[in-house]
Amino acid sequence: MTERKQGRRCALAAEETKHQIITVAAQMFCELGYERVSLRNISEKAGVSHSLIRHHFGSKENIWYSISDSLHEYMLAYMKHILQEMPQGLAANTTLYLFITRMQAHMLIRKEPIQFIADAVRQAGELLDYFIDSVGEIEAVVYKLEADYNRDFPETPIRIDEIKWQSIMSAHAAASLTPFMKETWANETTCESQCLLNHWQIFNQSMVRKLHIAPQDELKPTSLNEIVYEVECKMNCNRKSDLSE
């Protein structure tokens, strides 16, 4: 019995160590880029030995793959959570609108996913191919929303890929060109969270027009945190950026 307990404790400790490594590595890849991060860098910041990282993952590339898998798992769970939280019986355009704009709010205040995606694009080769090849379930969710909308609004059909591209551009601009975003509203506020809300409103109004959303169905948050859910993430995606400045 004692050996079993010790075995469970060892297994739990190993999982906690792997989680710590993945969390630290994800933050470093997002902030510095894959190429500028070494296993030794990860070892030092995570507070674990270089040999232990190699024992659990074998290579930096395998850590990246684990993070990519965790990110896809999290994003799919987040998408499903948004849909689960919606009232029953909504029109297809309202469902699509709420889904897209809530996802956009999440991408704006939790920058790690879009930063990770952008770095994957810079790497090209096998890393990018792996990331793109893993999006099947996520695409199934959004294409179902597209099909429902186009069925009910055949006179104004939409292409979800175009909306997805608009969303990616908006989120990446806010994450990578933050000083320019803050300068845009410098005469109104010095608060980054308010700038992000203003930035989201541009995207929101575009979706309102495109999807024919009635005024009473529009989201009108005073803070993006009001429309972002807390969903468990293995790589600490729910860690909010410091938006106090």
PDB file of C-alpha atoms in Angstrom:
ATOM      1  CA  MET A   1       0.000   0.000   0.000  1.00  0.00           C
ATOM      2  CA  THR A   2       2.825   2.390   0.900  1.00  0.00           C
ATOM      3  CA  GLU A   3       4.532   1.690  -2.419  1.00  0.00           C
ATOM      4  CA  ARG A   4       1.304   2.528  -4.272  1.00  0.00           C
ATOM      5  CA  LYS A   5       0.968   5.852  -2.456  1.00  0.00           C
ATOM      6  CA  GLN A   6       4.568   6.689  -3.198  1.00  0.00           C
ATOM      7  CA  GLY A   7       3.992   5.782  -6.836  1.00  0.00           C
ATOM      8  CA  ARG A   8       0.957   8.072  -7.046  1.00  0.00           C
ATOM      9  CA  ARG A   9       2.901  10.900  -5.401  1.00  0.00           C
ATOM     10  CA  CYS A  10       5.766  10.447  -7.854  1.00  0.00           C
ATOM     11  CA  ALA A  11       3.381  10.420 -10.814  1.00  0.00           C
ATOM     12  CA  LEU A  12       1.649  13.546  -9.526  1.00  0.00           C
ATOM     13  CA  ALA A  13       4.981  15.302  -8.986  1.00  0.00           C
ATOM     14  CA  ALA A  14       6.053  14.380 -12.521  1.00  0.00           C
ATOM     15  CA  GLU A  15       2.844  15.824 -13.993  1.00  0.00           C
ATOM     16  CA  GLU A  16       3.264  19.018 -11.972  1.00  0.00           C
ATOM     17  CA  THR A  17       6.828  19.351 -13.225  1.00  0.00           C
ATOM     18  CA  LYS A  18       5.743  18.843 -16.852  1.00  0.00           C
ATOM     19  CA  HIS A  19       2.996  21.435 -16.377  1.00  0.00           C
ATOM     20  CA  GLN A  20       5.516  23.918 -14.978  1.00  0.00           C
ATOM     21  CA  ILE A  21       7.864  23.329 -17.902  1.00  0.00           C
ATOM     22  CA  ILE A  22       5.078  23.738 -20.484  1.00  0.00           C
ATOM     23  CA  THR A  23       3.739  26.894 -18.823  1.00  0.00           C
ATOM     24  CA  VAL A  24       7.158  28.560 -18.649  1.00  0.00           C
ATOM     25  CA  ALA A  25       8.129  27.474 -22.155  1.00  0.00           C
ATOM     26  CA  ALA A  26       4.841  28.754 -23.598  1.00  0.00           C
ATOM     27  CA  GLN A  27       5.382  32.176 -22.050  1.00  0.00           C
ATOM     28  CA  MET A  28       8.949  32.312 -23.328  1.00  0.00           C
ATOM     29  CA  PHE A  29       8.031  31.192 -26.855  1.00  0.00           C
ATOM     30  CA  CYS A  30       5.309  33.859 -26.963  1.00  0.00           C
ATOM     31  CA  GLU A  31       7.536  36.638 -25.644  1.00  0.00           C
ATOM     32  CA  LEU A  32      10.843  35.770 -27.343  1.00  0.00           C
ATOM     33  CA  GLY A  33      10.018  33.411 -30.194  1.00  0.00           C
ATOM     34  CA  TYR A  34      10.888  29.735 -30.579  1.00  0.00           C
ATOM     35  CA  GLU A  35      14.341  30.294 -32.072  1.00  0.00           C
ATOM     36  CA  ARG A  36      15.544  32.553 -29.263  1.00  0.00           C
ATOM     37  CA  VAL A  37      14.622  30.113 -26.478  1.00  0.00           C
ATOM     38  CA  SER A  38      16.883  27.220 -25.483  1.00  0.00           C
ATOM     39  CA  LEU A  39      16.250  24.274 -23.182  1.00  0.00           C
ATOM     40  CA  ARG A  40      18.709  25.859 -20.762  1.00  0.00           C
ATOM     41  CA  ASN A  41      16.673  29.091 -20.762  1.00  0.00           C
ATOM     42  CA  ILE A  42      13.544  27.100 -19.973  1.00  0.00           C
ATOM     43  CA  SER A  43      15.403  25.121 -17.300  1.00  0.00           C
ATOM     44  CA  GLU A  44      16.563  28.268 -15.523  1.00  0.00           C
ATOM     45  CA  LYS A  45      13.193  30.007 -15.572  1.00  0.00           C
ATOM     46  CA  ALA A  46      11.202  26.887 -14.640  1.00  0.00           C
ATOM     47  CA  GLY A  47      13.593  26.035 -11.819  1.00  0.00           C
ATOM     48  CA  VAL A  48      14.175  22.458 -12.986  1.00  0.00           C
ATOM     49  CA  SER A  49      17.285  20.737 -14.250  1.00  0.00           C
ATOM     50  CA  HIS A  50      18.188  20.565 -17.921  1.00  0.00           C
ATOM     51  CA  SER A  51      18.356  16.764 -17.671  1.00  0.00           C
ATOM     52  CA  LEU A  52      14.849  16.591 -16.182  1.00  0.00           C
ATOM     53  CA  ILE A  53      13.441  18.568 -19.109  1.00  0.00           C
ATOM     54  CA  ARG A  54      15.132  16.150 -21.508  1.00  0.00           C
ATOM     55  CA  HIS A  55      13.758  13.234 -19.502  1.00  0.00           C
ATOM     56  CA  HIS A  56      10.155  14.481 -19.802  1.00  0.00           C
ATOM     57  CA  PHE A  57      10.212  15.905 -23.324  1.00  0.00           C
ATOM     58  CA  GLY A  58      13.435  14.925 -25.065  1.00  0.00           C
ATOM     59  CA  SER A  59      13.774  18.154 -27.053  1.00  0.00           C
ATOM     60  CA  LYS A  60      12.630  21.755 -27.367  1.00  0.00           C
ATOM     61  CA  GLU A  61      10.614  20.750 -30.409  1.00  0.00           C
ATOM     62  CA  ASN A  62       8.631  18.211 -28.381  1.00  0.00           C
ATOM     63  CA  ILE A  63       7.846  20.881 -25.791  1.00  0.00           C
ATOM     64  CA  TRP A  64       6.496  23.043 -28.622  1.00  0.00           C
ATOM     65  CA  TYR A  65       4.310  20.182 -29.852  1.00  0.00           C
ATOM     66  CA  SER A  66       2.923  19.674 -26.337  1.00  0.00           C
ATOM     67  CA  ILE A  67       2.111  23.372 -26.071  1.00  0.00           C
ATOM     68  CA  SER A  68       0.448  23.331 -29.489  1.00  0.00           C
ATOM     69  CA  ASP A  69      -1.708  20.354 -28.464  1.00  0.00           C
ATOM     70  CA  SER A  70      -2.668  22.067 -25.199  1.00  0.00           C
ATOM     71  CA  LEU A  71      -3.528  25.269 -27.028  1.00  0.00           C
ATOM     72  CA  HIS A  72      -5.814  23.503 -29.491  1.00  0.00           C
ATOM     73  CA  GLU A  73      -7.475  21.597 -26.652  1.00  0.00           C
ATOM     74  CA  TYR A  74      -8.031  24.841 -24.746  1.00  0.00           C
ATOM     75  CA  MET A  75      -9.354  26.836 -27.705  1.00  0.00           C
ATOM     76  CA  LEU A  76     -11.803  24.064 -28.601  1.00  0.00           C
ATOM     77  CA  ALA A  77     -12.996  23.899 -24.982  1.00  0.00           C
ATOM     78  CA  TYR A  78     -13.370  27.686 -24.902  1.00  0.00           C
ATOM     79  CA  MET A  79     -15.405  27.729 -28.127  1.00  0.00           C
ATOM     80  CA  LYS A  80     -17.706  25.020 -26.826  1.00  0.00           C
ATOM     81  CA  HIS A  81     -18.110  26.892 -23.543  1.00  0.00           C
ATOM     82  CA  ILE A  82     -19.217  30.049 -25.364  1.00  0.00           C
ATOM     83  CA  LEU A  83     -21.865  28.064 -27.222  1.00  0.00           C
ATOM     84  CA  GLN A  84     -23.007  26.272 -24.058  1.00  0.00           C
ATOM     85  CA  GLU A  85     -23.504  29.586 -22.261  1.00  0.00           C
ATOM     86  CA  MET A  86     -25.797  30.998 -24.961  1.00  0.00           C
ATOM     87  CA  PRO A  87     -29.564  31.028 -24.407  1.00  0.00           C
ATOM     88  CA  GLN A  88     -31.554  28.468 -26.358  1.00  0.00           C
ATOM     89  CA  GLY A  89     -33.462  29.493 -29.459  1.00  0.00           C
ATOM     90  CA  LEU A  90     -31.239  32.327 -30.673  1.00  0.00           C
ATOM     91  CA  ALA A  91     -31.334  33.217 -34.353  1.00  0.00           C
ATOM     92  CA  ALA A  92     -28.381  31.917 -36.378  1.00  0.00           C
ATOM     93  CA  ASN A  93     -26.999  35.413 -36.971  1.00  0.00           C
ATOM     94  CA  THR A  94     -27.124  36.271 -33.262  1.00  0.00           C
ATOM     95  CA  THR A  95     -25.439  32.993 -32.325  1.00  0.00           C
ATOM     96  CA  LEU A  96     -22.647  33.603 -34.823  1.00  0.00           C
ATOM     97  CA  TYR A  97     -22.275  37.229 -33.715  1.00  0.00           C
ATOM     98  CA  LEU A  98     -22.008  36.369 -30.005  1.00  0.00           C
ATOM     99  CA  PHE A  99     -19.571  33.567 -30.722  1.00  0.00           C
ATOM    100  CA  ILE A 100     -17.265  35.681 -32.888  1.00  0.00           C
ATOM    101  CA  THR A 101     -17.235  38.800 -30.722  1.00  0.00           C
ATOM    102  CA  ARG A 102     -16.720  36.873 -27.476  1.00  0.00           C
ATOM    103  CA  MET A 103     -13.856  34.962 -29.073  1.00  0.00           C
ATOM    104  CA  GLN A 104     -12.375  38.268 -30.213  1.00  0.00           C
ATOM    105  CA  ALA A 105     -12.555  39.714 -26.712  1.00  0.00           C
ATOM    106  CA  HIS A 106     -10.747  36.652 -25.393  1.00  0.00           C
ATOM    107  CA  MET A 107      -8.005  36.928 -28.035  1.00  0.00           C
ATOM    108  CA  LEU A 108      -7.456  40.589 -27.194  1.00  0.00           C
ATOM    109  CA  ILE A 109      -6.983  40.331 -23.456  1.00  0.00           C
ATOM    110  CA  ARG A 110      -5.219  36.950 -23.468  1.00  0.00           C
ATOM    111  CA  LYS A 111      -2.506  37.456 -26.006  1.00  0.00           C
ATOM    112  CA  GLU A 112      -0.544  34.214 -25.660  1.00  0.00           C
ATOM    113  CA  PRO A 113      -2.523  32.179 -28.230  1.00  0.00           C
ATOM    114  CA  ILE A 114      -2.198  34.761 -31.027  1.00  0.00           C
ATOM    115  CA  GLN A 115       1.474  35.317 -30.147  1.00  0.00           C
ATOM    116  CA  PHE A 116       2.093  31.581 -30.294  1.00  0.00           C
ATOM    117  CA  ILE A 117       0.304  31.319 -33.659  1.00  0.00           C
ATOM    118  CA  ALA A 118       2.303  34.243 -35.071  1.00  0.00           C
ATOM    119  CA  ASP A 119       5.576  32.645 -33.983  1.00  0.00           C
ATOM    120  CA  ALA A 120       4.508  29.329 -35.561  1.00  0.00           C
ATOM    121  CA  VAL A 121       4.074  31.169 -38.866  1.00  0.00           C
ATOM    122  CA  ARG A 122       7.571  32.646 -38.572  1.00  0.00           C
ATOM    123  CA  GLN A 123       9.054  29.184 -38.035  1.00  0.00           C
ATOM    124  CA  ALA A 124       7.385  27.709 -41.141  1.00  0.00           C
ATOM    125  CA  GLY A 125       8.365  24.097 -41.909  1.00  0.00           C
ATOM    126  CA  GLU A 126       7.235  21.244 -39.680  1.00  0.00           C
ATOM    127  CA  LEU A 127       6.109  23.361 -36.728  1.00  0.00           C
ATOM    128  CA  LEU A 128       3.667  25.393 -38.802  1.00  0.00           C
ATOM    129  CA  ASP A 129       2.459  22.295 -40.652  1.00  0.00           C
ATOM    130  CA  TYR A 130       1.816  20.566 -37.327  1.00  0.00           C
ATOM    131  CA  PHE A 131      -0.158  23.520 -36.002  1.00  0.00           C
ATOM    132  CA  ILE A 132      -2.293  23.860 -39.143  1.00  0.00           C
ATOM    133  CA  ASP A 133      -2.947  20.112 -39.364  1.00  0.00           C
ATOM    134  CA  SER A 134      -4.328  20.115 -35.805  1.00  0.00           C
ATOM    135  CA  VAL A 135      -7.213  22.546 -36.311  1.00  0.00           C
ATOM    136  CA  GLY A 136      -9.791  20.052 -37.598  1.00  0.00           C
ATOM    137  CA  GLU A 137     -12.166  20.050 -34.615  1.00  0.00           C
ATOM    138  CA  ILE A 138     -11.955  23.829 -34.250  1.00  0.00           C
ATOM    139  CA  GLU A 139     -12.861  24.321 -37.910  1.00  0.00           C
ATOM    140  CA  ALA A 140     -15.798  21.933 -37.527  1.00  0.00           C
ATOM    141  CA  VAL A 141     -17.271  24.222 -34.864  1.00  0.00           C
ATOM    142  CA  VAL A 142     -16.984  27.423 -36.893  1.00  0.00           C
ATOM    143  CA  TYR A 143     -18.078  25.903 -40.205  1.00  0.00           C
ATOM    144  CA  LYS A 144     -21.253  24.637 -38.525  1.00  0.00           C
ATOM    145  CA  LEU A 145     -22.034  28.224 -37.483  1.00  0.00           C
ATOM    146  CA  GLU A 146     -21.346  29.401 -41.035  1.00  0.00           C
ATOM    147  CA  ALA A 147     -23.696  26.772 -42.473  1.00  0.00           C
ATOM    148  CA  ASP A 148     -26.492  27.680 -40.040  1.00  0.00           C
ATOM    149  CA  TYR A 149     -26.192  31.375 -40.879  1.00  0.00           C
ATOM    150  CA  ASN A 150     -26.115  30.860 -44.646  1.00  0.00           C
ATOM    151  CA  ARG A 151     -29.129  28.565 -44.425  1.00  0.00           C
ATOM    152  CA  ASP A 152     -31.203  31.228 -42.644  1.00  0.00           C
ATOM    153  CA  PHE A 153     -29.777  34.269 -44.468  1.00  0.00           C
ATOM    154  CA  PRO A 154     -29.266  33.081 -48.060  1.00  0.00           C
ATOM    155  CA  GLU A 155     -29.617  36.625 -49.410  1.00  0.00           C
ATOM    156  CA  THR A 156     -26.456  37.754 -47.562  1.00  0.00           C
ATOM    157  CA  PRO A 157     -24.189  34.692 -47.264  1.00  0.00           C
ATOM    158  CA  ILE A 158     -20.907  34.964 -45.384  1.00  0.00           C
ATOM    159  CA  ARG A 159     -17.568  33.172 -45.610  1.00  0.00           C
ATOM    160  CA  ILE A 160     -16.339  32.287 -42.150  1.00  0.00           C
ATOM    161  CA  ASP A 161     -12.743  32.141 -43.407  1.00  0.00           C
ATOM    162  CA  GLU A 162     -12.908  35.859 -44.206  1.00  0.00           C
ATOM    163  CA  ILE A 163     -14.274  36.636 -40.740  1.00  0.00           C
ATOM    164  CA  LYS A 164     -11.590  34.428 -39.194  1.00  0.00           C
ATOM    165  CA  TRP A 165      -8.906  36.328 -41.110  1.00  0.00           C
ATOM    166  CA  GLN A 166     -10.362  39.659 -39.978  1.00  0.00           C
ATOM    167  CA  SER A 167     -10.332  38.388 -36.396  1.00  0.00           C
ATOM    168  CA  ILE A 168      -6.711  37.227 -36.628  1.00  0.00           C
ATOM    169  CA  MET A 169      -5.589  40.551 -38.101  1.00  0.00           C
ATOM    170  CA  SER A 170      -7.351  42.488 -35.352  1.00  0.00           C
ATOM    171  CA  ALA A 171      -5.988  40.342 -32.519  1.00  0.00           C
ATOM    172  CA  HIS A 172      -2.451  40.260 -33.895  1.00  0.00           C
ATOM    173  CA  ALA A 173      -2.376  44.017 -34.414  1.00  0.00           C
ATOM    174  CA  ALA A 174      -3.363  44.639 -30.799  1.00  0.00           C
ATOM    175  CA  ALA A 175      -0.763  42.159 -29.520  1.00  0.00           C
ATOM    176  CA  SER A 176       2.174  43.164 -31.720  1.00  0.00           C
ATOM    177  CA  LEU A 177       1.531  46.874 -32.321  1.00  0.00           C
ATOM    178  CA  THR A 178       0.326  47.869 -28.859  1.00  0.00           C
ATOM    179  CA  PRO A 179       2.098  51.275 -28.785  1.00  0.00           C
ATOM    180  CA  PHE A 180       0.306  52.307 -32.003  1.00  0.00           C
ATOM    181  CA  MET A 181      -3.013  51.152 -30.569  1.00  0.00           C
ATOM    182  CA  LYS A 182      -2.450  53.205 -27.415  1.00  0.00           C
ATOM    183  CA  GLU A 183      -1.425  56.235 -29.473  1.00  0.00           C
ATOM    184  CA  THR A 184      -4.715  56.033 -31.393  1.00  0.00           C
ATOM    185  CA  TRP A 185      -6.674  56.891 -28.244  1.00  0.00           C
ATOM    186  CA  ALA A 186      -3.932  58.835 -26.419  1.00  0.00           C
ATOM    187  CA  ASN A 187      -6.132  61.944 -26.227  1.00  0.00           C
ATOM    188  CA  GLU A 188      -8.884  59.969 -24.525  1.00  0.00           C
ATOM    189  CA  THR A 189      -7.160  57.520 -22.186  1.00  0.00           C
ATOM    190  CA  THR A 190      -3.835  56.114 -21.022  1.00  0.00           C
ATOM    191  CA  CYS A 191      -5.487  52.863 -19.921  1.00  0.00           C
ATOM    192  CA  GLU A 192      -4.574  49.873 -22.104  1.00  0.00           C
ATOM    193  CA  SER A 193      -7.729  47.984 -21.149  1.00  0.00           C
ATOM    194  CA  GLN A 194      -9.840  50.904 -22.422  1.00  0.00           C
ATOM    195  CA  CYS A 195      -7.822  50.963 -25.657  1.00  0.00           C
ATOM    196  CA  LEU A 196      -8.458  47.246 -26.097  1.00  0.00           C
ATOM    197  CA  LEU A 197     -12.166  47.826 -25.551  1.00  0.00           C
ATOM    198  CA  ASN A 198     -12.127  50.592 -28.174  1.00  0.00           C
ATOM    199  CA  HIS A 199     -10.214  48.302 -30.534  1.00  0.00           C
ATOM    200  CA  TRP A 200     -12.753  45.518 -29.945  1.00  0.00           C
ATOM    201  CA  GLN A 201     -15.589  47.944 -30.678  1.00  0.00           C
ATOM    202  CA  ILE A 202     -14.238  48.491 -34.207  1.00  0.00           C
ATOM    203  CA  PHE A 203     -14.393  44.758 -34.839  1.00  0.00           C
ATOM    204  CA  ASN A 204     -17.746  44.504 -33.066  1.00  0.00           C
ATOM    205  CA  GLN A 205     -19.394  47.168 -35.216  1.00  0.00           C
ATOM    206  CA  SER A 206     -18.140  45.449 -38.336  1.00  0.00           C
ATOM    207  CA  MET A 207     -19.805  42.208 -37.214  1.00  0.00           C
ATOM    208  CA  VAL A 208     -23.018  44.024 -36.267  1.00  0.00           C
ATOM    209  CA  ARG A 209     -23.318  45.354 -39.802  1.00  0.00           C
ATOM    210  CA  LYS A 210     -22.228  42.174 -41.552  1.00  0.00           C
ATOM    211  CA  LEU A 211     -24.527  39.884 -39.564  1.00  0.00           C
ATOM    212  CA  HIS A 212     -27.564  42.197 -39.342  1.00  0.00           C
ATOM    213  CA  ILE A 213     -27.630  42.362 -35.550  1.00  0.00           C
ATOM    214  CA  ALA A 214     -30.497  44.243 -33.920  1.00  0.00           C
ATOM    215  CA  PRO A 215     -29.536  46.903 -31.334  1.00  0.00           C
ATOM    216  CA  GLN A 216     -31.057  44.917 -28.486  1.00  0.00           C
ATOM    217  CA  ASP A 217     -28.832  41.921 -29.340  1.00  0.00           C
ATOM    218  CA  GLU A 218     -25.533  43.837 -29.412  1.00  0.00           C
ATOM    219  CA  LEU A 219     -22.921  43.272 -26.727  1.00  0.00           C
ATOM    220  CA  LYS A 220     -22.207  46.534 -24.909  1.00  0.00           C
ATOM    221  CA  PRO A 221     -19.526  45.800 -22.307  1.00  0.00           C
ATOM    222  CA  THR A 222     -17.806  48.516 -20.310  1.00  0.00           C
ATOM    223  CA  SER A 223     -14.808  46.164 -19.991  1.00  0.00           C
ATOM    224  CA  LEU A 224     -13.742  43.170 -22.069  1.00  0.00           C
ATOM    225  CA  ASN A 225     -13.476  41.126 -18.882  1.00  0.00           C
ATOM    226  CA  GLU A 226     -17.279  41.230 -18.729  1.00  0.00           C
ATOM    227  CA  ILE A 227     -17.570  39.051 -21.838  1.00  0.00           C
ATOM    228  CA  VAL A 228     -14.618  36.695 -21.312  1.00  0.00           C
ATOM    229  CA  TYR A 229     -15.109  33.351 -19.567  1.00  0.00           C
ATOM    230  CA  GLU A 230     -12.757  31.489 -17.252  1.00  0.00           C
ATOM    231  CA  VAL A 231     -11.977  28.094 -18.786  1.00  0.00           C
ATOM    232  CA  GLU A 232      -9.195  25.864 -17.497  1.00  0.00           C
ATOM    233  CA  CYS A 233      -6.026  25.959 -19.565  1.00  0.00           C
ATOM    234  CA  LYS A 234      -3.044  23.628 -19.078  1.00  0.00           C
ATOM    235  CA  MET A 235      -0.553  26.277 -20.181  1.00  0.00           C
ATOM    236  CA  ASN A 236      -2.021  29.054 -18.035  1.00  0.00           C
ATOM    237  CA  CYS A 237      -3.881  30.824 -20.881  1.00  0.00           C
ATOM    238  CA  ASN A 238      -6.117  32.472 -18.287  1.00  0.00           C
ATOM    239  CA  ARG A 239      -3.212  34.502 -16.946  1.00  0.00           C
ATOM    240  CA  LYS A 240      -4.375  38.028 -17.701  1.00  0.00           C
ATOM    241  CA  SER A 241      -1.928  40.606 -18.937  1.00  0.00           C
ATOM    242  CA  ASP A 242      -1.287  43.667 -16.800  1.00  0.00           C
ATOM    243  CA  LEU A 243      -3.660  46.194 -18.333  1.00  0.00           C
ATOM    244  CA  SER A 244      -3.513  48.757 -15.591  1.00  0.00           C
ATOM    245  CA  GLU A 245      -1.280  51.147 -17.496  1.00  0.00           C
TER     246      GLU A 245
END
